[in-house]
Short mmCIF file of C-alpha atoms in Angstrom, two decimals:
data_model
loop_
_atom_site.label_atom_id
_atom_site.label_comp_id
_atom_site.label_asym_id
_atom_site.label_seq_id
_atom_site.Cartn_x
_atom_site.Cartn_y
_atom_site.Cartn_z
CA MET A 1 16.06 299.33 68.74
CA SER A 2 18.23 296.64 70.30
CA GLU A 3 21.66 296.32 68.88
CA THR A 4 20.69 292.74 67.98
CA ASP A 5 18.09 294.18 65.40
CA LEU A 6 20.48 296.25 63.35
CA THR A 7 20.41 295.63 59.66
CA ILE A 8 23.46 295.03 57.53
CA SER A 9 23.80 298.71 56.33
CA GLU A 10 23.36 299.94 60.03
CA LEU A 11 26.14 297.48 61.31
CA ARG A 12 28.53 298.53 58.62
CA ARG A 13 27.86 302.25 59.55
CA ARG A 14 28.47 301.52 63.20
CA PHE A 15 31.61 299.38 62.42
CA ALA A 16 32.94 302.12 59.99
CA GLU A 17 32.48 304.92 62.88
CA LYS A 18 33.91 302.65 65.55
CA SER A 19 30.77 303.02 67.87
CA LEU A 20 30.39 299.25 67.62
CA SER A 21 32.72 296.73 66.59
CA PRO A 22 31.87 293.17 65.05
CA LEU A 23 33.25 291.33 68.25
CA GLU A 24 30.91 293.67 70.63
CA TYR A 25 28.03 293.06 68.37
CA TRP A 26 28.57 289.27 68.15
CA LEU A 27 28.96 289.11 72.00
CA ALA A 28 25.49 290.75 72.30
CA LEU A 29 24.04 288.55 69.53
CA GLU A 30 25.46 285.50 71.34
CA LYS A 31 23.58 286.30 74.40
CA HIS A 32 20.19 286.96 72.57
CA ILE A 33 20.58 283.54 70.75
CA ASP A 34 21.29 281.75 73.93
CA ARG A 35 17.87 283.17 75.27
CA TRP A 36 15.87 281.98 72.13
CA GLU A 37 17.62 278.66 71.25
CA PRO A 38 16.37 276.13 73.86
CA THR A 39 12.94 276.80 72.70
CA ILE A 40 12.86 277.12 68.84
CA CYS A 41 16.11 274.71 68.28
CA ALA A 42 17.16 276.42 65.10
CA LEU A 43 20.76 275.70 64.91
CA TYR A 44 23.11 272.97 64.24
CA ALA A 45 26.90 273.00 64.85
CA PHE A 46 26.73 276.26 66.75
CA ASP A 47 30.36 277.09 67.28
CA ARG A 48 30.78 280.20 69.66
CA ASP A 49 34.64 279.94 69.89
CA ALA A 50 34.96 280.20 66.00
CA ALA A 51 32.56 282.88 65.85
CA ARG A 52 34.51 284.94 68.44
CA ARG A 53 37.78 284.40 66.56
CA GLN A 54 36.08 285.54 63.42
CA ALA A 55 34.53 288.43 64.80
CA LYS A 56 37.81 289.62 66.45
CA ALA A 57 39.76 289.29 63.17
CA SER A 58 37.06 291.23 61.41
CA THR A 59 37.36 293.87 64.21
CA ASP A 60 40.81 294.02 63.59
CA ARG A 61 40.29 294.63 59.83
CA TRP A 62 37.75 297.40 60.23
CA TRP A 63 40.23 299.14 62.75
CA ARG A 64 42.78 299.04 60.05
CA GLY A 65 40.66 299.87 57.15
CA GLU A 66 41.25 296.77 55.35
CA THR A 67 37.87 295.07 55.04
CA LEU A 68 37.35 291.97 52.81
CA GLY A 69 33.86 292.68 51.46
CA LEU A 70 30.53 294.07 51.94
CA LEU A 71 29.66 291.35 54.76
CA ASP A 72 32.91 291.62 56.66
CA GLY A 73 31.97 291.16 60.33
CA ILE A 74 28.16 290.35 59.61
CA PRO A 75 26.95 287.13 61.40
CA VAL A 76 25.46 284.46 59.29
CA THR A 77 24.05 281.26 59.13
CA LEU A 78 23.90 278.47 56.47
CA LYS A 79 21.34 275.80 55.88
CA GLU A 80 22.85 272.53 56.99
CA LEU A 81 22.71 271.14 53.49
CA ILE A 82 25.38 273.68 52.52
CA ALA A 83 28.70 272.46 53.00
CA THR A 84 31.52 274.04 55.21
CA LYS A 85 34.83 272.58 55.19
CA GLY A 86 35.54 270.37 58.25
CA GLN A 87 31.89 269.85 59.35
CA PRO A 88 29.78 267.04 58.35
CA VAL A 89 26.61 267.30 56.30
CA PRO A 90 23.95 265.30 58.15
CA LEU A 91 21.21 266.19 55.61
CA GLY A 92 18.71 266.42 58.43
CA THR A 93 18.56 262.52 58.89
CA ARG A 94 20.06 259.87 61.12
CA ALA A 95 20.62 257.71 58.06
CA THR A 96 23.68 259.86 57.02
CA GLU A 97 27.15 258.69 57.96
CA LEU A 98 28.58 261.70 59.50
CA LYS A 99 31.91 262.75 57.51
CA PRO A 100 33.45 266.00 57.51
CA ALA A 101 33.11 268.18 54.21
CA THR A 102 36.43 268.33 52.31
CA GLU A 103 35.58 272.01 51.05
CA ASP A 104 33.09 274.80 51.39
CA ALA A 105 30.35 275.10 48.86
CA PRO A 106 30.11 277.81 46.82
CA VAL A 107 27.91 279.97 49.21
CA ALA A 108 30.34 279.36 51.96
CA ALA A 109 33.32 280.10 50.03
CA ARG A 110 31.75 283.76 48.92
CA LEU A 111 30.78 284.55 52.48
CA ARG A 112 34.32 283.58 53.81
CA GLU A 113 36.05 285.49 50.92
CA ASP A 114 33.88 288.71 52.25
CA GLY A 115 34.84 288.11 55.87
CA ALA A 116 31.37 287.14 57.28
CA VAL A 117 31.26 285.58 60.19
CA ILE A 118 29.71 282.04 59.88
CA PHE A 119 28.56 280.95 63.49
CA ALA A 120 26.51 278.12 62.73
CA LYS A 121 24.34 275.90 60.27
CA THR A 122 20.53 275.77 60.52
CA THR A 123 18.34 272.83 60.82
CA CYS A 124 16.19 271.11 58.10
CA PRO A 125 14.13 267.95 57.86
CA ASP A 126 15.35 264.62 56.28
CA TYR A 127 17.04 265.28 53.01
CA GLY A 128 15.37 268.61 52.74
CA MET A 129 12.25 266.95 51.64
CA LEU A 130 9.66 268.31 53.98
CA SER A 131 8.26 271.75 54.48
CA SER A 132 8.48 271.40 58.36
CA GLY A 133 10.96 271.67 61.28
CA LEU A 134 10.58 268.06 62.07
CA SER A 135 13.74 265.86 61.46
CA SER A 136 15.22 262.45 62.54
CA PHE A 137 18.54 263.95 63.32
CA HIS A 138 17.77 267.50 64.63
CA HIS A 139 15.68 268.70 67.70
CA LEU A 140 12.23 269.86 66.58
CA THR A 141 12.40 273.37 65.21
CA ARG A 142 9.59 275.62 66.05
CA ASN A 143 8.01 278.94 64.95
CA PRO A 144 8.95 282.10 67.00
CA TRP A 145 5.58 283.55 66.78
CA ASP A 146 3.97 280.65 68.35
CA VAL A 147 6.29 277.77 69.28
CA THR A 148 3.33 275.46 69.25
CA GLN A 149 3.39 276.04 65.37
CA ASN A 150 5.54 274.97 62.44
CA PRO A 151 8.16 277.33 60.94
CA GLY A 152 7.75 275.51 57.68
CA GLY A 153 10.89 274.16 55.58
CA SER A 154 12.82 272.92 54.18
CA SER A 155 14.87 275.72 55.42
CA ALA A 156 13.32 275.70 58.96
CA GLY A 157 16.09 276.77 61.10
CA ALA A 158 16.91 279.65 58.88
CA SER A 159 13.34 281.02 58.82
CA ALA A 160 13.15 280.38 62.62
CA ALA A 161 16.50 282.17 63.21
CA ALA A 162 15.71 285.04 61.23
CA ALA A 163 12.32 285.64 62.77
CA ALA A 164 14.04 285.45 66.23
CA GLY A 165 16.62 287.79 65.53
CA TYR A 166 19.77 285.73 65.19
CA GLY A 167 21.57 288.30 63.13
CA PRO A 168 20.73 290.05 59.99
CA LEU A 169 21.40 287.23 57.48
CA HIS A 170 20.47 283.54 56.96
CA ILE A 171 20.99 281.50 53.73
CA GLY A 172 18.69 278.69 52.82
CA THR A 173 17.94 276.73 49.71
CA ASP A 174 14.73 276.12 47.55
CA ILE A 175 13.82 273.54 45.21
CA GLY A 176 10.05 273.87 45.37
CA GLY A 177 9.63 276.56 47.94
CA SER A 178 11.91 275.91 50.66
CA VAL A 179 13.13 279.41 50.99
CA ARG A 180 9.75 281.25 50.25
CA LEU A 181 7.28 278.85 52.09
CA PRO A 182 8.98 279.20 55.62
CA ALA A 183 9.58 282.88 55.08
CA GLY A 184 5.81 283.15 54.66
CA TRP A 185 5.00 281.40 57.63
CA THR A 186 7.68 283.38 59.84
CA GLY A 187 6.92 286.85 58.50
CA ILE A 188 10.44 287.54 57.02
CA PHE A 189 11.61 288.31 53.52
CA GLY A 190 12.82 285.18 51.51
CA PHE A 191 14.42 285.54 48.10
CA LYS A 192 14.66 282.70 45.52
CA PRO A 193 16.79 284.26 42.60
CA SER A 194 16.87 283.13 39.04
CA HIS A 195 18.43 279.67 38.85
CA GLY A 196 22.12 279.96 38.73
CA ARG A 197 22.34 283.28 40.03
CA ILE A 198 23.82 281.89 43.30
CA PRO A 199 25.97 278.88 42.42
CA VAL A 200 25.15 275.78 44.53
CA ASP A 201 27.16 272.41 44.68
CA PRO A 202 25.28 269.81 44.32
CA TYR A 203 23.15 271.71 41.64
CA TYR A 204 19.98 270.16 40.60
CA VAL A 205 16.86 270.93 38.43
CA GLY A 206 15.13 273.92 40.33
CA ARG A 207 17.54 273.86 43.07
CA CYS A 208 18.33 277.22 44.35
CA ALA A 209 20.08 279.16 47.23
CA GLY A 210 18.68 282.41 48.61
CA PRO A 211 18.81 284.83 51.32
CA MET A 212 16.31 284.98 54.32
CA THR A 213 16.32 288.27 56.26
CA ARG A 214 14.05 290.84 57.95
CA THR A 215 14.29 293.34 55.35
CA VAL A 216 14.56 293.64 51.57
CA ASP A 217 17.75 295.75 51.84
CA ASP A 218 19.61 293.13 53.76
CA ALA A 219 18.83 290.49 51.02
CA ALA A 220 19.90 292.54 48.19
CA LEU A 221 23.00 293.67 49.73
CA ALA A 222 23.81 289.95 50.42
CA MET A 223 23.42 289.17 46.67
CA ALA A 224 26.38 291.10 45.71
CA THR A 225 28.45 288.42 47.52
CA LEU A 226 26.48 285.20 47.00
CA SER A 227 26.03 285.91 43.13
CA ARG A 228 29.75 285.62 42.19
CA PRO A 229 29.93 282.47 39.90
CA ASP A 230 31.65 279.14 40.73
CA TRP A 231 32.69 276.82 38.33
CA ARG A 232 31.16 273.84 40.39
CA ASP A 233 27.78 274.75 39.42
CA GLY A 234 27.34 273.90 35.81
CA THR A 235 24.51 276.19 35.51
CA SER A 236 26.08 279.36 37.22
CA LEU A 237 25.37 282.41 35.60
CA PRO A 238 28.18 284.63 34.04
CA PRO A 239 29.59 287.42 36.20
CA ASN A 240 27.12 290.45 36.36
CA ASP A 241 27.34 294.08 36.92
CA LEU A 242 23.94 294.34 38.72
CA ASP A 243 23.76 297.09 41.38
CA TRP A 244 22.18 295.25 44.23
CA THR A 245 22.32 298.40 46.42
CA SER A 246 20.08 300.37 43.94
CA LEU A 247 16.67 298.83 43.68
CA PRO A 248 14.07 299.92 41.04
CA VAL A 249 10.77 300.71 42.89
CA GLY A 250 8.53 302.45 40.51
CA VAL A 251 5.35 300.36 39.58
CA GLU A 252 3.43 302.62 37.38
CA GLY A 253 2.65 301.26 34.06
CA LEU A 254 3.41 297.76 34.96
CA THR A 255 1.10 294.84 34.25
CA ILE A 256 1.07 292.49 37.26
CA GLY A 257 -1.08 289.34 37.33
CA LEU A 258 -2.85 288.29 40.38
CA MET A 259 -3.26 284.81 40.95
CA LEU A 260 -5.42 283.58 43.73
CA ASP A 261 -5.92 279.97 42.59
CA ALA A 262 -2.74 277.79 42.16
CA GLY A 263 -4.80 275.22 40.21
CA CYS A 264 -4.47 272.40 42.68
CA GLY A 265 -3.52 271.55 46.03
CA LEU A 266 -4.87 272.90 49.14
CA ALA A 267 -7.44 275.50 49.21
CA VAL A 268 -6.39 279.16 50.24
CA GLU A 269 -7.75 280.21 53.43
CA ASP A 270 -9.91 283.28 53.47
CA GLU A 271 -7.56 285.37 55.86
CA ILE A 272 -4.65 284.90 53.31
CA LEU A 273 -6.98 285.58 50.14
CA ALA A 274 -8.03 288.95 51.76
CA ALA A 275 -4.34 289.82 52.66
CA VAL A 276 -3.14 289.19 49.31
CA GLU A 277 -5.75 291.10 47.61
CA GLN A 278 -5.35 294.03 49.73
CA ALA A 279 -1.72 293.83 48.90
CA ALA A 280 -2.38 293.91 45.29
CA PHE A 281 -4.66 296.91 45.72
CA ARG A 282 -1.40 298.76 47.16
CA PHE A 283 0.12 297.98 43.93
CA GLU A 284 -2.87 299.31 41.74
CA GLN A 285 -2.87 302.54 44.05
CA ALA A 286 0.85 303.11 42.98
CA GLY A 287 0.15 303.02 39.38
CA ALA A 288 0.34 299.26 38.41
CA LYS A 289 -2.43 297.47 36.29
CA ILE A 290 -3.65 294.53 38.18
CA VAL A 291 -5.23 291.66 36.12
CA PRO A 292 -6.55 288.29 37.29
CA VAL A 293 -4.42 285.41 35.91
CA GLN A 294 -5.28 281.75 35.69
CA PRO A 295 -3.07 279.12 37.45
CA VAL A 296 0.33 277.84 35.80
CA LEU A 297 0.07 274.43 37.52
CA SER A 298 -2.27 271.52 37.02
CA ARG A 299 -2.82 268.32 38.64
CA SER A 300 -0.85 266.19 36.41
CA MET A 301 1.99 268.55 36.64
CA LEU A 302 2.15 268.07 40.42
CA ASP A 303 1.49 264.23 40.29
CA GLY A 304 4.19 264.02 37.65
CA LEU A 305 6.62 265.78 39.74
CA ASP A 306 5.80 263.82 42.61
CA ALA A 307 6.62 260.58 40.85
CA PHE A 308 9.79 261.90 39.50
CA TRP A 309 11.14 263.18 42.86
CA ARG A 310 10.08 259.96 44.63
CA SER A 311 12.09 258.13 42.02
CA ARG A 312 15.11 260.40 42.23
CA PHE A 313 15.07 259.97 45.98
CA TRP A 314 14.43 256.31 45.97
CA GLY A 315 17.71 256.08 43.95
CA ASP A 316 19.61 258.18 46.43
CA ILE A 317 18.42 255.78 49.47
CA GLU A 318 18.00 252.36 47.60
CA THR A 319 21.80 251.25 48.40
CA LEU A 320 21.59 252.17 52.14
CA ASP A 321 21.61 249.24 54.44
CA GLU A 322 18.28 248.43 56.00
CA GLU A 323 19.11 249.83 59.40
CA ARG A 324 20.01 253.09 57.99
CA ARG A 325 17.19 253.22 55.57
CA LYS A 326 14.71 252.59 58.84
CA SER A 327 16.26 255.65 60.73
CA ILE A 328 14.96 257.97 57.92
CA LEU A 329 11.80 259.88 59.31
CA PRO A 330 9.12 257.44 58.88
CA TYR A 331 6.87 259.94 56.79
CA ILE A 332 9.65 260.51 54.34
CA TYR A 333 10.60 256.81 54.04
CA SER A 334 6.90 256.00 53.58
CA TRP A 335 6.47 258.46 50.65
CA ALA A 336 9.96 257.09 49.05
CA LEU A 337 8.59 253.53 49.11
CA GLY A 338 5.98 254.75 46.66
CA ALA A 339 8.63 254.79 43.99
CA ALA A 340 9.31 251.11 44.35
CA GLY A 341 6.59 250.49 41.71
CA ILE A 342 7.48 253.51 39.39
CA SER A 343 9.13 252.46 36.32
CA GLY A 344 11.86 254.28 34.53
CA VAL A 345 9.51 255.19 31.65
CA GLU A 346 6.96 256.53 34.21
CA ALA A 347 9.77 258.69 36.32
CA VAL A 348 10.90 260.21 33.03
CA ARG A 349 7.23 261.20 32.02
CA GLY A 350 7.31 262.77 35.64
CA PHE A 351 10.11 264.76 34.77
CA ASN A 352 8.87 265.98 31.30
CA GLN A 353 5.95 267.64 33.71
CA THR A 354 8.59 270.13 35.00
CA ILE A 355 9.02 271.10 31.22
CA GLU A 356 5.35 271.53 31.09
CA MET A 357 5.50 273.87 33.97
CA ARG A 358 8.25 275.87 32.46
CA LYS A 359 6.14 276.31 29.29
CA SER A 360 3.15 277.37 31.40
CA CYS A 361 4.98 279.91 33.06
CA GLY A 362 6.58 281.40 30.10
CA ARG A 363 3.21 281.58 28.49
CA LEU A 364 1.80 283.66 31.43
CA PHE A 365 4.99 286.09 31.54
CA SER A 366 4.52 286.76 27.55
CA GLU A 367 1.34 288.61 29.19
CA VAL A 368 2.42 290.27 32.35
CA ASP A 369 5.46 291.81 33.88
CA ALA A 370 5.09 290.29 37.27
CA VAL A 371 2.85 288.12 39.32
CA LEU A 372 1.48 288.28 42.85
CA SER A 373 0.07 285.44 44.66
CA PRO A 374 -0.20 283.97 48.25
CA THR A 375 3.02 282.01 49.28
CA ASN A 376 1.23 279.66 51.50
CA PRO A 377 -2.22 278.29 51.02
CA ILE A 378 -2.77 277.93 55.05
CA VAL A 379 -2.01 280.14 57.91
CA SER A 380 -0.24 277.73 60.11
CA TYR A 381 0.02 274.04 61.34
CA PRO A 382 1.31 271.94 64.33
CA ALA A 383 4.91 272.15 65.05
CA ASP A 384 5.36 268.40 65.24
CA TRP A 385 3.66 267.80 61.74
CA ALA A 386 5.86 266.62 58.94
CA SER A 387 3.90 268.61 56.38
CA PRO A 388 0.67 270.82 56.10
CA THR A 389 -1.22 267.87 55.40
CA ASN A 390 0.78 265.54 57.59
CA ASP A 391 0.04 262.74 55.05
CA PRO A 392 2.88 261.07 52.76
CA ALA A 393 0.25 260.19 50.26
CA ARG A 394 -0.28 263.93 49.80
CA PRO A 395 3.04 265.52 50.26
CA PHE A 396 3.08 268.40 48.13
CA GLU A 397 -0.39 269.91 48.46
CA HIS A 398 1.09 273.06 49.79
CA ILE A 399 3.77 274.06 47.20
CA CYS A 400 1.38 274.73 44.23
CA PHE A 401 2.03 278.48 44.35
CA THR A 402 5.93 277.84 44.64
CA VAL A 403 7.21 275.07 42.94
CA PRO A 404 6.34 276.22 39.19
CA TRP A 405 8.97 279.02 39.45
CA ASN A 406 11.78 276.90 40.39
CA MET A 407 11.17 274.78 37.21
CA SER A 408 10.93 278.00 35.02
CA GLU A 409 13.94 279.27 36.71
CA GLN A 410 12.33 282.63 37.48
CA PRO A 411 13.09 284.82 40.77
CA ALA A 412 10.43 284.80 43.30
CA ALA A 413 10.27 286.14 46.86
CA SER A 414 7.90 286.01 49.87
CA ILE A 415 7.42 289.18 51.90
CA ASN A 416 4.94 289.61 54.79
CA CYS A 417 1.86 291.27 53.89
CA GLY A 418 -0.40 290.98 57.08
CA PHE A 419 -1.36 288.66 60.05
CA SER A 420 -3.98 286.24 60.77
CA LYS A 421 -6.62 286.65 63.48
CA SER A 422 -4.30 284.13 65.41
CA GLY A 423 -1.31 286.38 65.05
CA MET A 424 0.54 284.37 62.45
CA PRO A 425 2.21 285.90 59.54
CA ILE A 426 0.73 285.97 56.07
CA GLY A 427 3.26 285.68 53.00
CA LEU A 428 2.89 287.48 49.58
CA GLN A 429 4.70 285.96 46.68
CA ILE A 430 6.17 288.23 44.12
CA VAL A 431 7.25 286.68 40.91
CA GLY A 432 9.56 288.16 38.14
CA PRO A 433 10.78 287.45 34.46
CA ARG A 434 13.79 285.12 34.40
CA PHE A 435 16.99 286.70 35.04
CA ASP A 436 15.41 289.91 36.35
CA ASP A 437 16.11 289.57 39.79
CA LEU A 438 16.33 293.25 40.56
CA SER A 439 12.69 293.82 39.62
CA VAL A 440 11.52 291.17 42.20
CA LEU A 441 13.72 292.98 44.76
CA GLY A 442 12.50 296.44 43.76
CA LEU A 443 8.63 295.27 43.84
CA SER A 444 9.43 293.97 47.35
CA LYS A 445 11.23 296.94 48.56
CA ALA A 446 8.37 299.14 47.42
CA PHE A 447 5.80 297.15 49.14
CA GLU A 448 7.90 297.07 52.22
CA THR A 449 8.07 300.79 52.14
CA TRP A 450 4.41 301.30 51.69
CA THR A 451 3.55 298.92 54.69
CA GLY A 452 6.48 299.76 56.76
CA GLY A 453 7.52 295.98 56.89
CA VAL A 454 7.31 294.15 60.15
CA THR A 455 8.07 296.35 63.15
CA SER A 456 7.24 294.18 66.25
CA TRP A 457 9.06 290.80 66.17
CA PRO A 458 8.72 287.84 68.47
CA GLN A 459 10.47 288.31 71.85
CA PRO A 460 12.62 285.57 73.49
CA PRO A 461 11.24 283.68 76.55
CA ILE A 462 11.87 285.36 79.99
CA SER A 463 14.70 283.31 81.56
#
């Protein structure tokens, strides 16, 4: 194993025994990133000098035995939408006027408190409104498993960086699947916690932040830092005493729903169905009761959400001058224009469909302890497509397995459960009851233990 493949726990052990320092690790990781980055373009605001200073300061703290927290010296990236003081937040689009952020967002603040080495932001599409690595501001982000293919999004750069081994921890955001979808398409572990578990600013209906890692343990360990409350998020959950380092991994006696039909959207490809069914069989072998369950999403719910999101987004960009509006990625601008004819009453009716999703999810979880489903309905799609349909009139056909759990505020994760004949990763989604984040992490850890996880990751191009 290369030093650049070490987990957070392994790094902490090496730092403590002084067989590797945070600065030595960072310098090795920097070279690894340099080999990959020209090809996959995962980063924005990559600051080597700042990273070296942070790593040197952490090295000094480890030497003195005065570390700040669990993530002291651990390199981490933040999705570009997560503000860091002094850096602009382009929102993935050329339409944004670049102004330095005046303060760290909650996630960035928690990481700095614990001494993490924040070395870059990661790319996202315009306004985070695509499941794609395509942006009018950033270079095209590609999937390390096959650079002709898309990493998904909107946490595109975070997923590509994790799969390519840019350190053990990357933070994305998720309002309809933007952590889990790209995690599925890049073979990593992506965790969307219960709403409010990780404070975000600005917060919004369904919007969460979550860790994107190669292992379940790395994501769980990061939660101890990321889940500290912040007053700026009005939905921030109270302080918790959850033991993020000791996950429950037993499944015997659980009733787990198997959802193979999302209710609408793109049909699930056969290779994905087979991989998810095989994953469910592993849970059954371990003592869980697997029961088929019906979809929680309907066409009217998805169309209502589309109308609501279009209206909200049109309100955000309506005041931009014509030149700035025209600089938005055409796919997204075309989608937003559809809101011009939506009335306020229709927009509210659309919002009401998020409540219907919540009710539907709650009804299902009165009968089951957890749910398994595909994360993504298709194996992959071209790198330069704006979405899996590449059609702004059908923008959300791929989020039907993921978006209901944002609206119901339940924890959900994507973990690799196999590979397609073309060599692309396949994601299994695991969903748990509201606030029971540890159960989702525990089920994910159990599955990772049974399968051994991904053991062979993409290698950088030969220079």
